[in-house]
Amino acid sequence: MDPAARTSRAEARQLLDPEFVEVGASGRRWSYEEMLAELPDMPGNSEEGPRYVPSGMTGVVLAPGVVHLTYETMIGGRRARRSSLWRRSGEETGWRMYYHQATPVPSQDD
């Protein structure tokens, strides 16, 4: 969620699995290539502007080399619940995000 990482396509390539898929808070489905192309211009990428603030992060190992993370974020007064699957393909690549989903939380919801 660091703006420096979000604006660097090279760093995003290291963090996203080549088979990456996201279903964003808007409902849009993003592929690996689409995310790499548009991530630098998305909200939360400026040191001066609103930034994602994560909370309540928990992780569960689903299988060797597969972890499921859940957490919430706030940005610009908007809250979302997030879920991502990370997998480790080998020592040289490390952990990469394979799948991500964001669900907006209505303001009246706890």
C-alpha angles and dihedrals in degrees: 000000000000110000090225090059094041093054096046114086089191092056092043089054089057094048100042122070113235087241092051120149128179133190102201129209087262090059092248118140114227127198125206093261094045092051093048090050097048106027095089090059098045126107117276095043101107127085088214100042132065115307134200112262111198125204140172095026115180131170135201126193105230096180137338105303096009124098129177115210125192127184144135130248136199123201126163091347093307119120126202136178112226136198127184138175118216124192134188114217097178145331093271096055100037123194118345132181108250100175135010134182130182124194120192116234115220112236092245093053121096 
